[in-house]
Short mmCIF file of C-alpha atoms and ligand atoms in Angstrom, two decimals:
data_model
loop_
_atom_site.label_atom_id
_atom_site.label_comp_id
_atom_site.label_asym_id
_atom_site.label_seq_id
_atom_site.Cartn_x
_atom_site.Cartn_y
_atom_site.Cartn_z
CA UNK N 1 8.98 -11.07 -14.37
CA UNK N 2 6.13 -8.59 -13.80
CA UNK N 3 4.34 -7.70 -10.59
CA UNK N 4 1.34 -10.08 -10.86
CA UNK N 5 -1.30 -11.30 -8.43
CA UNK N 6 0.03 -14.88 -8.81
CA UNK N 7 3.55 -13.81 -7.89
CA UNK N 8 2.44 -11.92 -4.79
CA UNK N 9 -0.17 -14.49 -3.72
CA UNK N 10 2.57 -17.14 -3.78
CA UNK N 11 4.75 -14.97 -1.53
CA UNK N 12 1.99 -14.21 0.97
CA UNK N 13 0.75 -17.78 1.12
CA UNK N 14 4.23 -19.18 1.87
CA UNK N 15 5.85 -16.68 4.24
CA UNK N 16 4.71 -15.36 7.58
CA UNK N 17 4.97 -11.59 8.03
CA UNK N 18 8.19 -11.56 10.05
CA UNK N 19 9.96 -13.51 7.26
CA UNK N 20 9.17 -10.94 4.55
CA UNK N 21 12.19 -8.87 3.50
CA UNK N 22 10.30 -5.58 4.04
CA UNK N 23 8.80 -6.56 7.42
CA UNK N 24 8.81 -3.91 10.14
CA UNK N 25 7.63 -4.50 13.69
CA UNK N 26 6.73 -0.82 13.93
CA UNK N 27 6.43 1.81 11.16
CA UNK N 28 8.56 4.34 13.05
CA UNK N 29 9.87 6.41 10.12
CA UNK N 30 6.51 6.51 8.31
CA UNK N 31 4.68 7.58 11.46
CA UNK N 32 7.27 10.26 12.15
CA UNK N 33 6.30 11.85 8.83
CA UNK N 34 2.56 11.23 9.09
CA UNK N 35 2.44 12.69 12.60
CA UNK N 36 3.38 16.07 11.09
CA UNK N 37 0.10 16.17 9.15
CA UNK N 38 -2.56 18.37 10.74
CA UNK N 39 -5.94 16.71 11.38
CA UNK N 40 -4.64 13.16 10.94
CA UNK N 41 -7.44 11.87 13.15
CA UNK N 42 -10.61 11.52 11.08
CA UNK N 43 -8.75 11.73 7.77
CA UNK N 44 -9.06 9.13 4.99
CA UNK N 45 -5.87 7.37 3.85
CA UNK N 46 -5.35 5.23 0.75
CA UNK N 47 -2.58 2.62 1.03
CA UNK N 48 -1.66 1.22 -2.40
CA UNK N 49 -0.05 -2.23 -2.06
CA UNK N 50 -0.75 -2.20 1.66
CA UNK N 51 0.44 -5.78 2.05
CA UNK N 52 0.23 -6.99 5.64
CA UNK N 53 1.94 -3.98 7.21
CA UNK N 54 1.34 -3.07 10.86
CA UNK N 55 0.94 0.51 9.64
CA UNK N 56 -2.69 -0.52 9.13
CA UNK N 57 -3.30 -1.05 12.86
CA UNK N 58 -1.15 1.96 13.73
CA UNK N 59 -3.27 4.26 11.56
CA UNK N 60 -6.54 2.76 12.81
CA UNK N 61 -5.44 3.47 16.37
CA UNK N 62 -4.94 7.13 15.39
CA UNK N 63 -8.53 7.34 14.13
CA UNK N 64 -7.58 7.32 10.43
CA UNK N 65 -10.15 5.83 8.02
CA UNK N 66 -8.55 3.39 5.61
CA UNK N 67 -8.87 2.39 1.97
CA UNK N 68 -6.58 -0.61 1.51
CA UNK N 69 -5.45 -1.82 -1.89
CA UNK N 70 -3.34 -4.78 -2.87
CA UNK N 71 -2.90 -6.92 -5.98
CA UNK N 72 -2.76 -9.96 -3.68
CA UNK N 73 -5.98 -11.33 -2.24
CA UNK N 74 -3.82 -13.46 0.11
CA UNK N 75 -2.32 -10.34 1.66
CA UNK N 76 -5.70 -8.64 2.09
CA UNK N 77 -7.29 -11.78 3.57
CA UNK N 78 -4.47 -12.10 6.09
CA UNK N 79 -5.07 -8.53 7.24
CA UNK N 80 -8.86 -9.04 7.38
CA UNK N 81 -8.35 -12.06 9.62
CA UNK N 82 -5.94 -10.16 11.85
CA UNK N 83 -8.31 -7.20 12.26
CA UNK N 84 -11.50 -9.16 12.94
CA UNK N 85 -14.47 -6.79 13.42
CA UNK N 86 -12.32 -3.74 12.73
CA UNK N 87 -12.04 -4.88 9.09
CA UNK N 88 -15.67 -3.85 8.51
CA UNK N 89 -14.74 -0.16 8.73
CA UNK N 90 -12.21 -0.50 5.90
CA UNK N 91 -12.75 -0.12 2.16
CA UNK N 92 -10.96 -3.03 0.43
CA UNK N 93 -9.71 -2.78 -3.17
CA UNK N 94 -8.10 -5.93 -4.58
CA UNK N 95 -6.65 -4.94 -7.95
CA UNK N 96 -3.52 -3.85 -9.79
CA UNK N 97 -3.07 -0.22 -8.79
CA UNK N 98 -1.94 0.59 -12.35
CA UNK N 99 -5.44 -0.23 -13.67
CA UNK N 100 -8.48 2.09 -13.47
CA UNK N 101 -10.69 1.61 -10.42
CA UNK N 102 -13.79 -0.52 -11.04
CA UNK N 103 -15.72 0.59 -7.97
CA UNK N 104 -16.44 4.02 -6.59
CA UNK N 105 -13.97 4.89 -3.84
CA UNK N 106 -14.15 7.76 -1.35
CA UNK N 107 -11.86 10.73 -1.94
CA UNK N 108 -8.80 10.64 0.28
CA UNK N 109 -6.67 13.06 2.30
CA UNK N 110 -3.57 10.86 2.31
CA UNK N 111 -1.84 8.49 -0.10
CA UNK N 112 0.85 6.37 1.57
CA UNK N 113 2.97 4.27 -0.78
CA UNK N 114 5.59 2.14 0.93
CA UNK N 115 7.64 0.14 -1.54
CA UNK N 116 4.99 -0.32 -4.26
CA UNK N 117 5.44 2.28 -7.01
CA UNK N 118 8.96 1.02 -7.73
CA UNK N 119 7.52 -2.31 -8.96
CA UNK N 120 5.82 -0.51 -11.88
CA UNK N 121 8.43 -0.64 -14.62
CA UNK N 122 6.59 0.54 -17.74
CA UNK N 123 5.31 4.01 -18.59
CA UNK N 124 1.66 2.97 -19.06
CA UNK N 125 1.51 1.39 -15.61
CA UNK N 126 3.12 4.43 -14.02
CA UNK N 127 0.62 6.71 -15.82
CA UNK N 128 -2.25 4.48 -14.67
CA UNK N 129 -0.99 4.66 -11.09
CA UNK N 130 -0.85 8.46 -11.09
CA UNK N 131 -4.25 8.75 -12.84
CA UNK N 132 -5.70 6.79 -9.92
CA UNK N 133 -3.87 8.94 -7.38
CA UNK N 134 -5.12 12.15 -9.04
CA UNK N 135 -8.69 10.86 -9.26
CA UNK N 136 -8.86 10.17 -5.50
CA UNK N 137 -6.78 12.83 -3.78
CA UNK N 138 -8.59 15.77 -2.25
CA UNK N 139 -7.12 19.20 -3.00
CA UNK N 140 -4.55 19.95 -0.30
CA UNK N 141 -4.04 16.24 0.47
CA UNK N 142 -0.67 14.65 1.20
CA UNK N 143 1.15 11.87 -0.68
CA UNK N 144 4.05 9.98 0.86
CA UNK N 145 6.34 7.80 -1.27
CA UNK N 146 8.84 5.50 0.42
CA UNK N 147 10.77 3.73 -2.35
CA UNK N 148 14.27 2.32 -2.75
CA UNK N 149 16.90 4.93 -3.61
CA UNK N 150 18.46 4.98 -7.08
CA UNK N 151 21.64 3.55 -5.59
CA UNK N 152 19.77 0.95 -3.52
CA UNK N 153 18.75 -2.64 -4.33
CA UNK N 154 17.78 -3.29 -7.98
CA UNK N 155 15.46 -6.18 -7.07
CA UNK N 156 12.91 -6.96 -4.38
CA UNK N 157 10.68 -10.04 -3.94
CA UNK N 158 12.38 -11.48 -7.05
CA UNK N 159 11.20 -8.54 -9.21
CA UNK N 160 13.17 -5.85 -11.02
CA UNK N 161 12.59 -2.34 -9.71
CA UNK N 162 12.13 0.91 -11.64
C1 SAM W 1 7.33 -4.72 -0.75
S1 SAM W 1 5.67 -5.02 -0.37
C2 SAM W 1 5.26 -3.62 0.68
C3 SAM W 1 4.00 -3.86 1.47
C4 SAM W 1 3.54 -2.68 2.35
N1 SAM W 1 3.37 -1.47 1.60
C5 SAM W 1 4.48 -2.45 3.51
O1 SAM W 1 4.89 -1.33 3.74
O2 SAM W 1 4.78 -3.44 4.20
C6 SAM W 1 4.84 -4.61 -1.90
C7 SAM W 1 3.34 -4.77 -1.84
O3 SAM W 1 2.77 -4.24 -3.03
C8 SAM W 1 1.81 -5.13 -3.56
N2 SAM W 1 1.80 -4.88 -5.02
C9 SAM W 1 2.78 -5.13 -5.91
N3 SAM W 1 2.43 -4.72 -7.14
C10 SAM W 1 1.19 -4.18 -7.01
C11 SAM W 1 0.28 -3.59 -7.93
N4 SAM W 1 0.60 -3.45 -9.22
N5 SAM W 1 -0.91 -3.15 -7.47
C12 SAM W 1 -1.23 -3.28 -6.15
N6 SAM W 1 -0.42 -3.84 -5.23
C13 SAM W 1 0.77 -4.28 -5.66
C14 SAM W 1 2.32 -6.51 -3.15
O4 SAM W 1 1.31 -7.49 -3.16
C15 SAM W 1 2.87 -6.22 -1.76
O5 SAM W 1 1.87 -6.33 -0.79
#
């Protein structure tokens, strides 16, 4: 099975956040790395496959401007509801991150992928993903990839991993 909007919408419409296999109450490890970046406050971060992660609130509280992407409108709507008025400051991109962007998106200082790239299992999708990354990243920006290790789980959310 491929990573599709239907697949992910079904997951997000049936399970509350704390029941998701990748749920974290706090993004401790990610923040440990991001806190090493100079000028984090005021920077612009792109989160591909942002899901419903609390990293969103954690970055907002550090003054980071967010561009949130997900293939699942259910996931993005859940976050919009959670954030209330704060959601107005965010740029929302609901699409497959392997496909070219339809709208113009601000250039970004940070790209934070937590458990998304590994769902792209064919070369064209992986190329599309990196074309998008290259088109948005400012020179001197930072990209963080947190994926399963090669000896880790071979499946997540019922999908095969790369
Ligand atoms: C394992 S979850 C991780 C969610 C989030 N990054 C986190 O740290 O909690 C994978 C997320 O990627 C999204 N996703 C999967 N394939 C995608 C794709 N091709 N384009 C955009 N988002 C995708 C899913 O909807 C889901 O929200």
